[in-house]
Short mmCIF file of C-alpha atoms and ligand atoms in Angstrom, two decimals:
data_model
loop_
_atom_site.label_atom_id
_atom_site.label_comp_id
_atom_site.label_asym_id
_atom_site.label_seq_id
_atom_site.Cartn_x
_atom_site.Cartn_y
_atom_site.Cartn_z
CA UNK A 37 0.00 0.00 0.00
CA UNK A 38 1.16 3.09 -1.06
CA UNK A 39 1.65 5.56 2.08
CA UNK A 40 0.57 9.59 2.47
CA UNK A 41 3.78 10.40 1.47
CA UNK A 42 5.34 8.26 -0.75
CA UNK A 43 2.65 9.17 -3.38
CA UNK A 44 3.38 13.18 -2.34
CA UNK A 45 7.31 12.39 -3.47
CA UNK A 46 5.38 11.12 -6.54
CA UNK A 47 3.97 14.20 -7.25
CA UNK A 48 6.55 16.42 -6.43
CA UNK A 49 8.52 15.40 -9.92
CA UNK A 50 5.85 17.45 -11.58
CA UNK A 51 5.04 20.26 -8.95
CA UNK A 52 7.35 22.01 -10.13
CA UNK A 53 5.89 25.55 -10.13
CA UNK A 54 7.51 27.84 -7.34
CA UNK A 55 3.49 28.22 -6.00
CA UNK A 56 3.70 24.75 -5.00
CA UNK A 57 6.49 25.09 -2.55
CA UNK A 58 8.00 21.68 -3.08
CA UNK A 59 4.46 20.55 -1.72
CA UNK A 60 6.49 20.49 1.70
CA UNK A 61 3.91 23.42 3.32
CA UNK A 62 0.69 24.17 4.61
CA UNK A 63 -0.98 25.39 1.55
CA UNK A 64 0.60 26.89 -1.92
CA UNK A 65 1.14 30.77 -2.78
CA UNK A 66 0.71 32.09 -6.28
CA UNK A 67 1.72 35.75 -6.51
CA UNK A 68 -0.08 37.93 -8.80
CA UNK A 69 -0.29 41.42 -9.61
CA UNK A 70 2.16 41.66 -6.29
CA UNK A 71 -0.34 40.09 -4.29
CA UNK A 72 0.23 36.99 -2.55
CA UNK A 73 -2.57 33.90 -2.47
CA UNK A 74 -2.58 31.38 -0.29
CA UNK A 75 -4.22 28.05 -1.12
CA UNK A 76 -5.25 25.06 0.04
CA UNK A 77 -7.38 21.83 0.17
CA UNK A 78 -8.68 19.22 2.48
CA UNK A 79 -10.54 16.00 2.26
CA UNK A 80 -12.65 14.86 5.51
CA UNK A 81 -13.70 10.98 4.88
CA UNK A 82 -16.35 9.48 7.45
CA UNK A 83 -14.54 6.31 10.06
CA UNK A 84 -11.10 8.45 9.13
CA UNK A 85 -11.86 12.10 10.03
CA UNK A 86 -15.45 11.75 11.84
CA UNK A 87 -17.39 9.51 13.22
CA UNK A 88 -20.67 8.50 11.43
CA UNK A 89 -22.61 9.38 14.21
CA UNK A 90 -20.67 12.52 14.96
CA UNK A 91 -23.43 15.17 14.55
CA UNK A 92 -23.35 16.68 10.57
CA UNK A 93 -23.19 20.01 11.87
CA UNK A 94 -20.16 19.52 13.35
CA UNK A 95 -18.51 17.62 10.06
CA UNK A 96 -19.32 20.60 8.15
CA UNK A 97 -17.72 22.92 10.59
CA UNK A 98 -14.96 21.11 11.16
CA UNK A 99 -14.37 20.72 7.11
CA UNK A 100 -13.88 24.75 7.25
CA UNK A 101 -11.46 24.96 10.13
CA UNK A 102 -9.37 21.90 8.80
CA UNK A 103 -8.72 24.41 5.74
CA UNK A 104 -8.89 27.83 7.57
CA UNK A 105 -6.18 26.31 9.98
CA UNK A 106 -3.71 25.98 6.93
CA UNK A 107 -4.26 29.83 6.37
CA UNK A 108 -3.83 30.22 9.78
CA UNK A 109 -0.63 28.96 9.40
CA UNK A 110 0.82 30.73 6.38
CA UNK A 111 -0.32 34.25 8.10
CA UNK A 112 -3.31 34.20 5.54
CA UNK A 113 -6.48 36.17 5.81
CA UNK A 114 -9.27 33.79 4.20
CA UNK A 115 -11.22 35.13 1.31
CA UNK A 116 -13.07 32.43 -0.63
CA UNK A 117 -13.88 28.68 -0.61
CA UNK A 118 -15.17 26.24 -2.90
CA UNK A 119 -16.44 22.57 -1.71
CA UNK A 120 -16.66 19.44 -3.08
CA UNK A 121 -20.12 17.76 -1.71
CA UNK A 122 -21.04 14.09 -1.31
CA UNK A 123 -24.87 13.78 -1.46
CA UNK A 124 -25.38 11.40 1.75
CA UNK A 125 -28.78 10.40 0.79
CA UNK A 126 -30.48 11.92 3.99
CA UNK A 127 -31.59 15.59 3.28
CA UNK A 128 -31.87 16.13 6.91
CA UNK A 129 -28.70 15.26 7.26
CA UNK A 130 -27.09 16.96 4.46
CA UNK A 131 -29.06 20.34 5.55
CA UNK A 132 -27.49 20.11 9.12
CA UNK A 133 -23.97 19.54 7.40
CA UNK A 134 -24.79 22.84 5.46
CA UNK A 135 -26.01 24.75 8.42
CA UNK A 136 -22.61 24.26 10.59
CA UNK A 137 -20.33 24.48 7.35
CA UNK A 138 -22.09 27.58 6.94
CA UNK A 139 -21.38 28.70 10.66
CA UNK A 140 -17.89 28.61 10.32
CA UNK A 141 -17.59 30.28 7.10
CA UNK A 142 -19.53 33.47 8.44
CA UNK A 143 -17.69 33.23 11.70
CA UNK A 144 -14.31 32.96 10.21
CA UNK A 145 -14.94 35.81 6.98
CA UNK A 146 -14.51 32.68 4.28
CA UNK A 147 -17.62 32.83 2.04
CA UNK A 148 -18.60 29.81 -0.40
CA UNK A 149 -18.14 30.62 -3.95
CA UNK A 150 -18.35 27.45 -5.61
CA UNK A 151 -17.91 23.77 -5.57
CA UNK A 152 -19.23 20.02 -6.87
CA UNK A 153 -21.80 18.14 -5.45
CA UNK A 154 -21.98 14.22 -6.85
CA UNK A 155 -24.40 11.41 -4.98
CA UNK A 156 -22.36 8.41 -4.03
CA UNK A 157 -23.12 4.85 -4.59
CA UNK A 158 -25.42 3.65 -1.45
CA UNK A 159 -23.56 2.74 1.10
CA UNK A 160 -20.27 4.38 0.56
CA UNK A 161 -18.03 6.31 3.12
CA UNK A 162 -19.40 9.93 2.96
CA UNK A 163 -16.12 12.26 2.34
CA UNK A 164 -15.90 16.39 1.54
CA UNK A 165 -13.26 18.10 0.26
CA UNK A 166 -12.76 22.08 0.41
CA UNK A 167 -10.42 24.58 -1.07
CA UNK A 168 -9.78 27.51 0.60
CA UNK A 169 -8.07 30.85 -0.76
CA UNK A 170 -6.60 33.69 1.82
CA UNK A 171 -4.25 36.70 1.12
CA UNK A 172 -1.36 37.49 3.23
CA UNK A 173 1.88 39.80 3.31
CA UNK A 174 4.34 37.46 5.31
CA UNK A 175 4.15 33.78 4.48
CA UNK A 176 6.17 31.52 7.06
CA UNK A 177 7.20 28.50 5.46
CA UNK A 178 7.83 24.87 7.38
CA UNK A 179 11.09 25.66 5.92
CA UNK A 180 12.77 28.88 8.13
CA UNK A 181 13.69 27.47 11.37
CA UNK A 182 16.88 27.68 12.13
CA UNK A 183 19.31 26.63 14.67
CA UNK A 184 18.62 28.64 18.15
CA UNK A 185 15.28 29.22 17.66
CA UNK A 186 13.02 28.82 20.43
CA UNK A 187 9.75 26.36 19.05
CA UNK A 188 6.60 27.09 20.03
CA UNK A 189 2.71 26.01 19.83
CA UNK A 190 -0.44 27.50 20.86
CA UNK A 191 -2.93 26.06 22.92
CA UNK A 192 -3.23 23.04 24.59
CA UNK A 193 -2.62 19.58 22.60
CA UNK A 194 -4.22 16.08 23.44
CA UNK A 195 -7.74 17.47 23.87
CA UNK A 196 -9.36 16.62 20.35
CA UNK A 197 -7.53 12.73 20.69
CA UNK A 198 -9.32 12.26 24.17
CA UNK A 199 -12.34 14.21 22.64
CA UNK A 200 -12.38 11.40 20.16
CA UNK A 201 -12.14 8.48 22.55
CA UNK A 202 -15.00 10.12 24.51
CA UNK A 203 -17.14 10.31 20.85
CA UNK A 204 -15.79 6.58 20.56
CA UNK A 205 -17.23 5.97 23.78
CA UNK A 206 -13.98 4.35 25.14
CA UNK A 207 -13.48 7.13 27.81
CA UNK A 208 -15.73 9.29 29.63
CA UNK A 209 -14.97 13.15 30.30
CA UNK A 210 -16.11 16.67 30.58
CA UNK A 211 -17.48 18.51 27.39
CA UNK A 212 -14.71 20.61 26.46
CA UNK A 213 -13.08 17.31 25.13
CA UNK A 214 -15.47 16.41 23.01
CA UNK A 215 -16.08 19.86 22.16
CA UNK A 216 -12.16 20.19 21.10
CA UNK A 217 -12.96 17.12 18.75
CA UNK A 218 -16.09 18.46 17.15
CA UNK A 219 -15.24 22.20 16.81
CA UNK A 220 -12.01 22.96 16.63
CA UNK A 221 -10.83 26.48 16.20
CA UNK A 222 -9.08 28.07 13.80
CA UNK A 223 -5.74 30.60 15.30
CA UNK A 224 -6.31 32.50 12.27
CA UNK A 225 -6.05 36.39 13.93
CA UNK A 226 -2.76 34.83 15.68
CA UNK A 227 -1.40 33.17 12.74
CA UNK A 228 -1.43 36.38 10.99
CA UNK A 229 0.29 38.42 14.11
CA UNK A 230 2.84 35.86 14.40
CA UNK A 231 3.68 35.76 11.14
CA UNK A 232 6.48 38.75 10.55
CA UNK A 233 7.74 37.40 13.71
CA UNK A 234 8.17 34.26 13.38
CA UNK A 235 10.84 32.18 11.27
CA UNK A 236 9.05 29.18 10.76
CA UNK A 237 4.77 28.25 10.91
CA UNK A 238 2.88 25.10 10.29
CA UNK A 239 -0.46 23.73 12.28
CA UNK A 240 -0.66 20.96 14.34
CA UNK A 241 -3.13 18.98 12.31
CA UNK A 242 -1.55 14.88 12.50
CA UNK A 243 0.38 15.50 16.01
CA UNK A 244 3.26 17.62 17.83
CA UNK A 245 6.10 15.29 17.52
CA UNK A 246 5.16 14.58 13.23
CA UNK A 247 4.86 17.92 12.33
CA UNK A 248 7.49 19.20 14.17
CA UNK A 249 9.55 16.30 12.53
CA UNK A 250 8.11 17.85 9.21
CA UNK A 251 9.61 21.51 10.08
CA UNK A 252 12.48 19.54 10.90
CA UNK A 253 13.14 18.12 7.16
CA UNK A 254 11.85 20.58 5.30
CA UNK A 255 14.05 23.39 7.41
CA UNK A 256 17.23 20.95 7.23
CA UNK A 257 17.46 21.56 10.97
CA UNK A 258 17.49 19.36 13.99
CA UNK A 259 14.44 20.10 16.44
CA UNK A 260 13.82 18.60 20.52
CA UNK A 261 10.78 18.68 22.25
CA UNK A 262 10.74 18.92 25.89
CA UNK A 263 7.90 16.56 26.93
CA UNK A 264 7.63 18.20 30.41
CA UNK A 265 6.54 21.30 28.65
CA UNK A 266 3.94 19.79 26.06
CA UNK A 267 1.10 21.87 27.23
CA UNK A 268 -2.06 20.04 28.49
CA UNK A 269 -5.23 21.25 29.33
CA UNK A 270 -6.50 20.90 32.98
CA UNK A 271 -9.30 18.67 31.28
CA UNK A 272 -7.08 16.58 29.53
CA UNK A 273 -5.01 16.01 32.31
CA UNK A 274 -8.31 15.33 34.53
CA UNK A 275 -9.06 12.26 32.28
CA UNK A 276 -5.64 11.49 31.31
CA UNK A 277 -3.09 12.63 34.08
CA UNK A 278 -0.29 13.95 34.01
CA UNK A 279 2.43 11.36 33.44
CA UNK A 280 4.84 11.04 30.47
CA UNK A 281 2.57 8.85 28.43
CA UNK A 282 -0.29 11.51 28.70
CA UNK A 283 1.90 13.71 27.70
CA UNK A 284 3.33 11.48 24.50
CA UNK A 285 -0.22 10.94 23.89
CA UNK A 286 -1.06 14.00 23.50
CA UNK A 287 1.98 15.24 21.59
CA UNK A 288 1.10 12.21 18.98
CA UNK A 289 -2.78 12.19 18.64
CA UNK A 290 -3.79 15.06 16.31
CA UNK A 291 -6.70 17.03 15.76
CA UNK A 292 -5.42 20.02 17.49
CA UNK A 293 -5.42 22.70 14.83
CA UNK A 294 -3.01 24.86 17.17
CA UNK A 295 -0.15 26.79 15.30
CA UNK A 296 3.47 25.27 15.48
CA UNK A 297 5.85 28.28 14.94
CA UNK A 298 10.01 28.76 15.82
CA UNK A 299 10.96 31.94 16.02
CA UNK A 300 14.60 33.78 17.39
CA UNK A 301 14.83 34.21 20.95
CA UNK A 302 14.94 38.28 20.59
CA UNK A 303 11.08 37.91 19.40
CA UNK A 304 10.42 36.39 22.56
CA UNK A 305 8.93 39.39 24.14
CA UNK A 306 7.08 40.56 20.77
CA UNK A 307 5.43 37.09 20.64
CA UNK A 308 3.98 37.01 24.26
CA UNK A 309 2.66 40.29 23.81
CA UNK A 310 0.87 39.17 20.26
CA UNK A 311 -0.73 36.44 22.57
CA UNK A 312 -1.41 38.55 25.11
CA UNK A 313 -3.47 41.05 23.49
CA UNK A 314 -5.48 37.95 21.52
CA UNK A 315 -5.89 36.37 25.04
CA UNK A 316 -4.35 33.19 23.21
CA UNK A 317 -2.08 30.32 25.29
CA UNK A 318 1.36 29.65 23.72
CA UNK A 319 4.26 27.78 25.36
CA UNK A 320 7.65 27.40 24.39
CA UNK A 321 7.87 23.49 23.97
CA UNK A 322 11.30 22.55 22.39
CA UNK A 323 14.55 24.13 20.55
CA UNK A 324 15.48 24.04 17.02
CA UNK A 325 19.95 22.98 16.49
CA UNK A 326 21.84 22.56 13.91
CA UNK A 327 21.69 18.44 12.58
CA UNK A 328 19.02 16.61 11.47
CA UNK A 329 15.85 15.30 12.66
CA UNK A 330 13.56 14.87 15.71
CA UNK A 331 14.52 14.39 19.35
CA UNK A 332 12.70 14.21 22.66
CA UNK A 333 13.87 14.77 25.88
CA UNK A 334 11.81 14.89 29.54
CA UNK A 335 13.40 17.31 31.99
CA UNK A 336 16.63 17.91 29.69
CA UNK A 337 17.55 14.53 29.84
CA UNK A 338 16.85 11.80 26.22
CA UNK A 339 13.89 10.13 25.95
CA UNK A 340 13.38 7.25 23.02
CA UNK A 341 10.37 8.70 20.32
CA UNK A 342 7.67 6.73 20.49
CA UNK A 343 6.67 4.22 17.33
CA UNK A 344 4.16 6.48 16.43
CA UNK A 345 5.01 10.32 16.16
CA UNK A 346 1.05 10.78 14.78
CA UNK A 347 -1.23 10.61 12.48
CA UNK A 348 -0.27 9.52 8.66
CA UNK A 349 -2.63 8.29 5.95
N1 ATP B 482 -3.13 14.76 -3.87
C1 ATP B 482 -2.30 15.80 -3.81
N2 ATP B 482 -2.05 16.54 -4.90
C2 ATP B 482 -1.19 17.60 -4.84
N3 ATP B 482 -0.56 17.99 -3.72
C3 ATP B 482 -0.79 17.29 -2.60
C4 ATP B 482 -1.66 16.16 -2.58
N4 ATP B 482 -1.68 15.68 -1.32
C5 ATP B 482 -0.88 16.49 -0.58
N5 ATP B 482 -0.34 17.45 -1.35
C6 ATP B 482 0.59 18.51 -0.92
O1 ATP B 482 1.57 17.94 -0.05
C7 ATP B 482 1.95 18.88 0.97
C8 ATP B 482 1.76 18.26 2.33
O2 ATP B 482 0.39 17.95 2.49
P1 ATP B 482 -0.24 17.70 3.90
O3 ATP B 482 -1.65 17.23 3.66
O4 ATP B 482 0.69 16.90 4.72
O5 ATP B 482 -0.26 19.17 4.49
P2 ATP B 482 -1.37 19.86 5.30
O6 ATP B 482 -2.52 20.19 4.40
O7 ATP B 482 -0.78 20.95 6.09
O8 ATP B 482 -1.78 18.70 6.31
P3 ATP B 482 -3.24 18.37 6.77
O9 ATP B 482 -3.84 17.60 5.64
O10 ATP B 482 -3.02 17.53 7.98
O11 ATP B 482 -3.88 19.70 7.00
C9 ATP B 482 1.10 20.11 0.73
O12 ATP B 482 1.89 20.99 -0.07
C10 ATP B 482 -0.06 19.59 -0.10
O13 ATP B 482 -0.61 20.60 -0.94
C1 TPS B 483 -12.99 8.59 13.25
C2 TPS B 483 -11.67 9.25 13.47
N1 TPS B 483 -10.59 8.48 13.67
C3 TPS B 483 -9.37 9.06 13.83
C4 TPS B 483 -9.25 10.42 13.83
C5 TPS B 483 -7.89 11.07 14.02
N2 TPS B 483 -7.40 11.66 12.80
C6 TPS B 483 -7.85 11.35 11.59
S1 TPS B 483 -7.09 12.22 10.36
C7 TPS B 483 -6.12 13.03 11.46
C8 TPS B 483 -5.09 14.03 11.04
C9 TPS B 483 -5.62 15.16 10.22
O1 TPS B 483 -6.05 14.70 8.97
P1 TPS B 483 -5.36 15.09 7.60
O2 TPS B 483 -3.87 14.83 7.75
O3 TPS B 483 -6.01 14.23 6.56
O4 TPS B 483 -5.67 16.54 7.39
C10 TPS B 483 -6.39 12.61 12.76
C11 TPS B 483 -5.71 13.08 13.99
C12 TPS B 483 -10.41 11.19 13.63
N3 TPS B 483 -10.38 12.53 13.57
N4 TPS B 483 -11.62 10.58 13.46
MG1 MG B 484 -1.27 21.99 7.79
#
């Protein structure tokens, strides 16, 4: 079976235009007329990215932020989207899926300006797809951290992956869990504030310790995580405690949408005060060196990567 990435390499032989950044980012910028458009595109498949008996309102909404994250991360402003619609058979169903799509567009400035919809054969997985287009002046790439930078993220991680096991009903737990599973948000008014500050940006869509792996490669730099200072959420850590495997766990489980950024030390104070004034959380969780590749470490000292560093196709 072919995996996520191999097939990406595939592509990259013919990707060849300078908008497609090596297809090692977020989302692609074409430049025209001295403007700069960001774009990208996500799929959302039912049993891979939702549950089939997650409510429809909340697939549609989450379809959006899956997309507006990736402008969130490239510093973007969103302007347009166009979806690709499976019929699902159930018009109740598909007008609820409208109605929360339609939520976070408004919420988020993104209006609908096109799309496909097909019917499916009966009985096939219901899956969306969505392109969505944003301007911005400063793109971060994955590809501009470099060696004494501090790394940082936003928010807390692990919520959505418990979220899910609650939704799975393999765990029980307060609301905000699921609630980080179903509606994610979007760090789009941070993403563009941290952008001329920052050296690197990505979102935490598959996991912590992947993407950060991914910054890693595509910046040719060597990046460690300190687990200690994964930051978990005092619901996460009510269900899931506070121990190095919670912490691994959430570091590995995905979903978050938070914004993965390295920037130089002497933005340090510009950075908190970006946060500040958006009322956002962000926590210096590792350090970008020269080398190659991922590391972990728990209170300074090594600690082996896990088998799984997150979520891959
Ligand atoms: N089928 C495809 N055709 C063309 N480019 C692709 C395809 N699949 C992925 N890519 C490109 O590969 C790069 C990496 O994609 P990936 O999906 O890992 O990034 P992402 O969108 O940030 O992640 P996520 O899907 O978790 O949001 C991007 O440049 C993306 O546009
Ligand atoms: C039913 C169900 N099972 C597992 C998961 C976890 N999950 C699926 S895809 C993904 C990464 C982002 O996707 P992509 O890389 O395609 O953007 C994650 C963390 C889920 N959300 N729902
Ligand atoms: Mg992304």
């Amino acid at each position: 079976m072919t995996s996520e990435s191999a097939f990406i390499d595939k592509l990259r032989a013919f990707a060849t235009h300078p908008a497609a950044r090596g297809l090692t980012d977020d989302a692609a910028t074409l430049t025209h007329a001295g403007r700069t458009i960001v774009l990208t595109h996500d799929t959302i498949v039912e049993n891979v990215h939702f549950l089939p008996g997650d409510p429809p309102e909340d697939i549609g909404w989450k379809l959006a932020v899956a997309n507006l994250s990736d402008l969130a991360a490239k510093g973007a402003k969103p302007i347009a989207s166009l979806m690709a619609y499976s019929l699902s058979g159930d018009g109740d169903w598909d007008a609820r899926f409208a109605a929360g799509l339609g939520e976070a567009l408004t919420r988020y400035g993104c209006p609908l300006i096109g799309g496909d919809t097909v019917r499916v054969p009966e009985g096939s997985a219901r899956h969306f797809g969505m392109t969505a287009i944003g301007e911005a002046e400063f793109v971060p790439g994955r590809d501009g951290a470099s060696p004494g930078d501090d790394l940082w993220v936003s928010g807390t991680l692990g919520d959505a992956g418990a979220g899910l096991a609650i939704a799975k009903g393999e765990l029980e737990g307060p609301k905000e869990l699921l609630q980080a599973y179903r509606r994610p948000v979007p760090q789009l008014e941070l993403g563009q504030k941290l952008a001329p500050l920052v050296s690197a940006m990505m979102d935490v869509s598959d996991g912590l310790l992947i993407d950060a792996g991914r910054m890693a490669e595509a910046s040719n730099v060597a990046i460690a995580i300190e687990s200690i200072d994964v930051p978990l959420s005092s619901a996460f850590v009510g269900v899931r405690g506070d121990t190095r495997e919670a912490s691994i766990e959430a570091a590995t489980a995905g979903d978050d949408y938070e914004l993965l950024f390295a920037a130089p030390p002497r933005s340090r104070r510009q950075i908190e005060t970006v946060a500040e004034g958006l009322d956002a959380h962000i926590q210096c969780v590792g350090l970008v060196e020269a080398g190659k590749g991922l590391s972990l470490q728990e209170g300074g000292r090594p600690l082996p990567l896990p088998e799984t560093l997150g979520w891959e196709h």
